[in-house]
PDB file of N, CA and C in Angstrom:
ATOM      1  N   MET A   1     100.099  84.239  99.083  1.00  0.00           N
ATOM      2  CA  MET A   1      98.879  84.446  99.850  1.00  0.00           C
ATOM      3  C   MET A   1      99.060  85.700 100.688  1.00  0.00           C
ATOM      4  N   ASN A   2      98.139  86.637 100.538  1.00  0.00           N
ATOM      5  CA  ASN A   2      98.174  87.824 101.384  1.00  0.00           C
ATOM      6  C   ASN A   2      97.011  87.754 102.384  1.00  0.00           C
ATOM      7  N   CYS A   3      96.928  88.743 103.260  1.00  0.00           N
ATOM      8  CA  CYS A   3      95.914  88.732 104.320  1.00  0.00           C
ATOM      9  C   CYS A   3      94.499  88.725 103.752  1.00  0.00           C
ATOM     10  N   ARG A   4      94.262  89.527 102.755  1.00  0.00           N
ATOM     11  CA  ARG A   4      92.916  89.602 102.162  1.00  0.00           C
ATOM     12  C   ARG A   4      92.499  88.252 101.592  1.00  0.00           C
ATOM     13  N   GLU A   5      93.385  87.604 100.863  1.00  0.00           N
ATOM     14  CA  GLU A   5      93.073  86.292 100.292  1.00  0.00           C
ATOM     15  C   GLU A   5      92.822  85.271 101.391  1.00  0.00           C
ATOM     16  N   CYS A   6      93.621  85.342 102.425  1.00  0.00           N
ATOM     17  CA  CYS A   6      93.472  84.413 103.546  1.00  0.00           C
ATOM     18  C   CYS A   6      92.093  84.566 104.180  1.00  0.00           C
ATOM     19  N   VAL A   7      91.695  85.797 104.448  1.00  0.00           N
ATOM     20  CA  VAL A   7      90.395  86.061 105.075  1.00  0.00           C
ATOM     21  C   VAL A   7      89.260  85.623 104.158  1.00  0.00           C
ATOM     22  N   GLU A   8      89.410  85.858 102.860  1.00  0.00           N
ATOM     23  CA  GLU A   8      88.363  85.478 101.909  1.00  0.00           C
ATOM     24  C   GLU A   8      88.100  83.977 101.918  1.00  0.00           C
ATOM     25  N   HIS A   9      89.108  83.189 102.222  1.00  0.00           N
ATOM     26  CA  HIS A   9      88.971  81.727 102.177  1.00  0.00           C
ATOM     27  C   HIS A   9      88.899  81.092 103.560  1.00  0.00           C
ATOM     28  N   LEU A  10      88.834  81.905 104.598  1.00  0.00           N
ATOM     29  CA  LEU A  10      88.916  81.382 105.960  1.00  0.00           C
ATOM     30  C   LEU A  10      87.790  80.405 106.289  1.00  0.00           C
ATOM     31  N   TYR A  11      86.548  80.748 105.937  1.00  0.00           N
ATOM     32  CA  TYR A  11      85.442  79.840 106.252  1.00  0.00           C
ATOM     33  C   TYR A  11      85.500  78.579 105.406  1.00  0.00           C
ATOM     34  N   GLU A  12      85.903  78.711 104.164  1.00  0.00           N
ATOM     35  CA  GLU A  12      86.078  77.515 103.335  1.00  0.00           C
ATOM     36  C   GLU A  12      87.149  76.621 103.943  1.00  0.00           C
ATOM     37  N   PHE A  13      88.207  77.234 104.440  1.00  0.00           N
ATOM     38  CA  PHE A  13      89.285  76.498 105.092  1.00  0.00           C
ATOM     39  C   PHE A  13      88.754  75.787 106.340  1.00  0.00           C
ATOM     40  N   LEU A  14      88.020  76.506 107.165  1.00  0.00           N
ATOM     41  CA  LEU A  14      87.477  75.919 108.397  1.00  0.00           C
ATOM     42  C   LEU A  14      86.473  74.805 108.105  1.00  0.00           C
ATOM     43  N   ASP A  15      85.758  74.936 107.000  1.00  0.00           N
ATOM     44  CA  ASP A  15      84.781  73.918 106.612  1.00  0.00           C
ATOM     45  C   ASP A  15      85.385  72.814 105.746  1.00  0.00           C
ATOM     46  N   ARG A  16      86.694  72.923 105.502  1.00  0.00           N
ATOM     47  CA  ARG A  16      87.422  71.944 104.674  1.00  0.00           C
ATOM     48  C   ARG A  16      86.809  71.809 103.278  1.00  0.00           C
ATOM     49  N   GLU A  17      86.563  72.962 102.673  1.00  0.00           N
ATOM     50  CA  GLU A  17      85.957  73.021 101.343  1.00  0.00           C
ATOM     51  C   GLU A  17      86.921  73.611 100.317  1.00  0.00           C
ATOM     52  N   ILE A  18      88.229  73.390 100.494  1.00  0.00           N
ATOM     53  CA  ILE A  18      89.228  73.950  99.584  1.00  0.00           C
ATOM     54  C   ILE A  18      90.171  72.850  99.111  1.00  0.00           C
ATOM     55  N   THR A  19      90.954  73.200  98.126  1.00  0.00           N
ATOM     56  CA  THR A  19      91.923  72.245  97.590  1.00  0.00           C
ATOM     57  C   THR A  19      93.083  72.083  98.575  1.00  0.00           C
ATOM     58  N   PRO A  20      93.783  70.961  98.488  1.00  0.00           N
ATOM     59  CA  PRO A  20      94.947  70.774  99.365  1.00  0.00           C
ATOM     60  C   PRO A  20      96.001  71.868  99.195  1.00  0.00           C
ATOM     61  N   GLU A  21      96.203  72.341  97.974  1.00  0.00           N
ATOM     62  CA  GLU A  21      97.205  73.392  97.754  1.00  0.00           C
ATOM     63  C   GLU A  21      96.789  74.706  98.434  1.00  0.00           C
ATOM     64  N   LEU A  22      95.531  75.083  98.300  1.00  0.00           N
ATOM     65  CA  LEU A  22      95.058  76.306  98.944  1.00  0.00           C
ATOM     66  C   LEU A  22      95.113  76.151 100.465  1.00  0.00           C
ATOM     67  N   GLU A  23      94.811  74.983 100.953  1.00  0.00           N
ATOM     68  CA  GLU A  23      94.914  74.729 102.392  1.00  0.00           C
ATOM     69  C   GLU A  23      96.356  74.925 102.870  1.00  0.00           C
ATOM     70  N   ARG A  24      97.312  74.427 102.114  1.00  0.00           N
ATOM     71  CA  ARG A  24      98.731  74.587 102.464  1.00  0.00           C
ATOM     72  C   ARG A  24      99.113  76.053 102.484  1.00  0.00           C
ATOM     73  N   GLU A  25      98.676  76.805 101.465  1.00  0.00           N
ATOM     74  CA  GLU A  25      99.000  78.229 101.402  1.00  0.00           C
ATOM     75  C   GLU A  25      98.418  78.982 102.598  1.00  0.00           C
ATOM     76  N   ILE A  26      97.199  78.659 102.958  1.00  0.00           N
ATOM     77  CA  ILE A  26      96.566  79.334 104.100  1.00  0.00           C
ATOM     78  C   ILE A  26      97.281  78.977 105.388  1.00  0.00           C
ATOM     79  N   ARG A  27      97.604  77.694 105.575  1.00  0.00           N
ATOM     80  CA  ARG A  27      98.329  77.274 106.784  1.00  0.00           C
ATOM     81  C   ARG A  27      99.663  78.018 106.903  1.00  0.00           C
ATOM     82  N   GLU A  28     100.391  78.124 105.798  1.00  0.00           N
ATOM     83  CA  GLU A  28     101.671  78.841 105.810  1.00  0.00           C
ATOM     84  C   GLU A  28     101.462  80.306 106.182  1.00  0.00           C
ATOM     85  N   HIS A  29     100.429  80.918 105.595  1.00  0.00           N
ATOM     86  CA  HIS A  29     100.165  82.320 105.899  1.00  0.00           C
ATOM     87  C   HIS A  29      99.810  82.493 107.375  1.00  0.00           C
ATOM     88  N   LEU A  30      98.961  81.618 107.895  1.00  0.00           N
ATOM     89  CA  LEU A  30      98.553  81.719 109.296  1.00  0.00           C
ATOM     90  C   LEU A  30      99.739  81.566 110.247  1.00  0.00           C
ATOM     91  N   GLU A  31     100.702  80.736 109.871  1.00  0.00           N
ATOM     92  CA  GLU A  31     101.903  80.558 110.702  1.00  0.00           C
ATOM     93  C   GLU A  31     102.776  81.807 110.699  1.00  0.00           C
ATOM     94  N   ASP A  32     102.793  82.514 109.575  1.00  0.00           N
ATOM     95  CA  ASP A  32     103.673  83.676 109.414  1.00  0.00           C
ATOM     96  C   ASP A  32     103.014  85.014 109.739  1.00  0.00           C
ATOM     97  N   CYS A  33     101.699  85.028 109.966  1.00  0.00           N
ATOM     98  CA  CYS A  33     100.979  86.294 110.148  1.00  0.00           C
ATOM     99  C   CYS A  33     100.151  86.227 111.443  1.00  0.00           C
ATOM    100  N   PRO A  34     100.697  86.740 112.547  1.00  0.00           N
ATOM    101  CA  PRO A  34      99.965  86.693 113.816  1.00  0.00           C
ATOM    102  C   PRO A  34      98.557  87.298 113.772  1.00  0.00           C
ATOM    103  N   PRO A  35      98.325  88.445 113.109  1.00  0.00           N
ATOM    104  CA  PRO A  35      96.951  88.970 113.081  1.00  0.00           C
ATOM    105  C   PRO A  35      95.961  88.008 112.409  1.00  0.00           C
ATOM    106  N   CYS A  36      96.362  87.400 111.311  1.00  0.00           N
ATOM    107  CA  CYS A  36      95.474  86.438 110.649  1.00  0.00           C
ATOM    108  C   CYS A  36      95.312  85.186 111.509  1.00  0.00           C
ATOM    109  N   GLY A  37      96.372  84.783 112.187  1.00  0.00           N
ATOM    110  CA  GLY A  37      96.288  83.638 113.083  1.00  0.00           C
ATOM    111  C   GLY A  37      95.298  83.887 114.210  1.00  0.00           C
ATOM    112  N   GLU A  38      95.301  85.103 114.748  1.00  0.00           N
ATOM    113  CA  GLU A  38      94.346  85.461 115.801  1.00  0.00           C
ATOM    114  C   GLU A  38      92.924  85.475 115.260  1.00  0.00           C
ATOM    115  N   GLN A  39      92.756  85.996 114.060  1.00  0.00           N
ATOM    116  CA  GLN A  39      91.417  86.011 113.463  1.00  0.00           C
ATOM    117  C   GLN A  39      90.942  84.583 113.216  1.00  0.00           C
ATOM    118  N   PHE A  40      91.849  83.727 112.738  1.00  0.00           N
ATOM    119  CA  PHE A  40      91.510  82.322 112.527  1.00  0.00           C
ATOM    120  C   PHE A  40      91.036  81.697 113.832  1.00  0.00           C
ATOM    121  N   ASP A  41      91.771  81.920 114.918  1.00  0.00           N
ATOM    122  CA  ASP A  41      91.396  81.348 116.218  1.00  0.00           C
ATOM    123  C   ASP A  41      89.997  81.813 116.626  1.00  0.00           C
ATOM    124  N   PHE A  42      89.731  83.108 116.448  1.00  0.00           N
ATOM    125  CA  PHE A  42      88.410  83.636 116.791  1.00  0.00           C
ATOM    126  C   PHE A  42      87.324  82.989 115.944  1.00  0.00           C
ATOM    127  N   GLU A  43      87.529  82.949 114.631  1.00  0.00           N
ATOM    128  CA  GLU A  43      86.524  82.394 113.718  1.00  0.00           C
ATOM    129  C   GLU A  43      86.290  80.908 114.000  1.00  0.00           C
ATOM    130  N   GLU A  44      87.352  80.187 114.319  1.00  0.00           N
ATOM    131  CA  GLU A  44      87.211  78.763 114.633  1.00  0.00           C
ATOM    132  C   GLU A  44      86.352  78.581 115.892  1.00  0.00           C
ATOM    133  N   LEU A  45      86.611  79.370 116.918  1.00  0.00           N
ATOM    134  CA  LEU A  45      85.801  79.299 118.135  1.00  0.00           C
ATOM    135  C   LEU A  45      84.353  79.720 117.872  1.00  0.00           C
ATOM    136  N   PHE A  46      84.178  80.740 117.062  1.00  0.00           N
ATOM    137  CA  PHE A  46      82.840  81.207 116.708  1.00  0.00           C
ATOM    138  C   PHE A  46      82.060  80.109 115.996  1.00  0.00           C
ATOM    139  N   LEU A  47      82.689  79.440 115.036  1.00  0.00           N
ATOM    140  CA  LEU A  47      82.009  78.358 114.322  1.00  0.00           C
ATOM    141  C   LEU A  47      81.680  77.195 115.254  1.00  0.00           C
ATOM    142  N   LYS A  48      82.582  76.862 116.153  1.00  0.00           N
ATOM    143  CA  LYS A  48      82.300  75.797 117.116  1.00  0.00           C
ATOM    144  C   LYS A  48      81.104  76.170 117.980  1.00  0.00           C
ATOM    145  N   PHE A  49      81.040  77.426 118.398  1.00  0.00           N
ATOM    146  CA  PHE A  49      79.910  77.912 119.188  1.00  0.00           C
ATOM    147  C   PHE A  49      78.609  77.772 118.402  1.00  0.00           C
ATOM    148  N   LEU A  50      78.616  78.238 117.143  1.00  0.00           N
ATOM    149  CA  LEU A  50      77.409  78.150 116.312  1.00  0.00           C
ATOM    150  C   LEU A  50      76.993  76.707 116.084  1.00  0.00           C
ATOM    151  N   ARG A  51      77.946  75.860 115.773  1.00  0.00           N
ATOM    152  CA  ARG A  51      77.625  74.445 115.512  1.00  0.00           C
ATOM    153  C   ARG A  51      77.041  73.762 116.740  1.00  0.00           C
ATOM    154  N   ALA A  52      77.517  74.160 117.899  1.00  0.00           N
ATOM    155  CA  ALA A  52      77.017  73.555 119.137  1.00  0.00           C
ATOM    156  C   ALA A  52      75.572  73.976 119.414  1.00  0.00           C
ATOM    157  N   ARG A  53      75.151  75.101 118.855  1.00  0.00           N
ATOM    158  CA  ARG A  53      73.824  75.617 119.149  1.00  0.00           C
ATOM    159  C   ARG A  53      72.847  75.569 117.978  1.00  0.00           C
ATOM    160  N   CYS A  54      73.309  75.161 116.826  1.00  0.00           N
ATOM    161  CA  CYS A  54      72.442  75.095 115.642  1.00  0.00           C
ATOM    162  C   CYS A  54      72.130  73.639 115.317  1.00  0.00           C
ATOM    163  N   ARG A  55      70.936  73.426 114.841  1.00  0.00           N
ATOM    164  CA  ARG A  55      70.522  72.064 114.506  1.00  0.00           C
ATOM    165  C   ARG A  55      70.895  71.679 113.084  1.00  0.00           C
ATOM    166  N   THR A  56      70.986  72.635 112.186  1.00  0.00           N
ATOM    167  CA  THR A  56      71.316  72.325 110.800  1.00  0.00           C
ATOM    168  C   THR A  56      72.803  72.525 110.572  1.00  0.00           C
ATOM    169  N   GLN A  57      73.331  71.829 109.599  1.00  0.00           N
ATOM    170  CA  GLN A  57      74.753  71.921 109.263  1.00  0.00           C
ATOM    171  C   GLN A  57      74.972  72.923 108.136  1.00  0.00           C
ATOM    172  N   GLY A  58      75.914  73.818 108.331  1.00  0.00           N
ATOM    173  CA  GLY A  58      76.352  74.733 107.278  1.00  0.00           C
ATOM    174  C   GLY A  58      75.347  75.827 106.957  1.00  0.00           C
ATOM    175  N   ALA A  59      75.866  76.980 106.688  1.00  0.00           N
ATOM    176  CA  ALA A  59      75.038  78.106 106.274  1.00  0.00           C
ATOM    177  C   ALA A  59      75.065  78.193 104.761  1.00  0.00           C
ATOM    178  N   PRO A  60      73.999  78.700 104.162  1.00  0.00           N
ATOM    179  CA  PRO A  60      73.996  78.885 102.710  1.00  0.00           C
ATOM    180  C   PRO A  60      75.129  79.836 102.310  1.00  0.00           C
ATOM    181  N   PRO A  61      75.727  79.616 101.142  1.00  0.00           N
ATOM    182  CA  PRO A  61      76.838  80.472 100.699  1.00  0.00           C
ATOM    183  C   PRO A  61      76.501  81.962 100.694  1.00  0.00           C
ATOM    184  N   GLU A  62      75.284  82.317 100.294  1.00  0.00           N
ATOM    185  CA  GLU A  62      74.913  83.733 100.261  1.00  0.00           C
ATOM    186  C   GLU A  62      74.908  84.331 101.668  1.00  0.00           C
ATOM    187  N   LEU A  63      74.475  83.571 102.655  1.00  0.00           N
ATOM    188  CA  LEU A  63      74.496  84.057 104.034  1.00  0.00           C
ATOM    189  C   LEU A  63      75.930  84.298 104.489  1.00  0.00           C
ATOM    190  N   LYS A  64      76.832  83.389 104.168  1.00  0.00           N
ATOM    191  CA  LYS A  64      78.250  83.567 104.519  1.00  0.00           C
ATOM    192  C   LYS A  64      78.786  84.853 103.909  1.00  0.00           C
ATOM    193  N   ARG A  65      78.484  85.074 102.626  1.00  0.00           N
ATOM    194  CA  ARG A  65      78.971  86.291 101.950  1.00  0.00           C
ATOM    195  C   ARG A  65      78.401  87.542 102.607  1.00  0.00           C
ATOM    196  N   ARG A  66      77.111  87.526 102.954  1.00  0.00           N
ATOM    197  CA  ARG A  66      76.494  88.691 103.592  1.00  0.00           C
ATOM    198  C   ARG A  66      77.114  88.972 104.950  1.00  0.00           C
ATOM    199  N   VAL A  67      77.347  87.933 105.725  1.00  0.00           N
ATOM    200  CA  VAL A  67      77.956  88.107 107.046  1.00  0.00           C
ATOM    201  C   VAL A  67      79.355  88.689 106.904  1.00  0.00           C
ATOM    202  N   LEU A  68      80.151  88.135 105.981  1.00  0.00           N
ATOM    203  CA  LEU A  68      81.513  88.640 105.772  1.00  0.00           C
ATOM    204  C   LEU A  68      81.502  90.090 105.303  1.00  0.00           C
ATOM    205  N   ARG A  69      80.574  90.429 104.405  1.00  0.00           N
ATOM    206  CA  ARG A  69      80.472  91.826 103.947  1.00  0.00           C
ATOM    207  C   ARG A  69      80.174  92.752 105.116  1.00  0.00           C
ATOM    208  N   GLU A  70      79.262  92.330 105.988  1.00  0.00           N
ATOM    209  CA  GLU A  70      78.916  93.150 107.151  1.00  0.00           C
ATOM    210  C   GLU A  70      80.080  93.272 108.112  1.00  0.00           C
ATOM    211  N   LEU A  71      80.788  92.160 108.350  1.00  0.00           N
ATOM    212  CA  LEU A  71      81.906  92.185 109.287  1.00  0.00           C
ATOM    213  C   LEU A  71      83.077  93.020 108.807  1.00  0.00           C
ATOM    214  N   PHE A  72      83.348  92.954 107.511  1.00  0.00           N
ATOM    215  CA  PHE A  72      84.543  93.604 106.975  1.00  0.00           C
ATOM    216  C   PHE A  72      84.235  94.824 106.129  1.00  0.00           C
ATOM    217  N   GLY A  73      82.960  95.230 106.090  1.00  0.00           N
ATOM    218  CA  GLY A  73      82.596  96.446 105.382  1.00  0.00           C
ATOM    219  C   GLY A  73      82.856  96.393 103.904  1.00  0.00           C
ATOM    220  N   GLU A  74      82.676  95.235 103.314  1.00  0.00           N
ATOM    221  CA  GLU A  74      82.936  95.089 101.867  1.00  0.00           C
ATOM    222  C   GLU A  74      81.648  94.899 101.113  1.00  0.00           C
TER     223      GLU A  74
END
């Protein structure tokens, strides 16, 4: 697992929408990579903030992809 792969799966990880093996790989990467760990902490807080203020659960997959593209310039 590298940083790019970790970031690509971060929201799936936070939403618990991944396989147990991928979850293990991400957890290991987050433990070994402080920058990704910091990004995880930020994203987790951001999602908690959104969930506390939104009435519906979960964003459509296309919206997630658009937001990530905008955030990371991809």
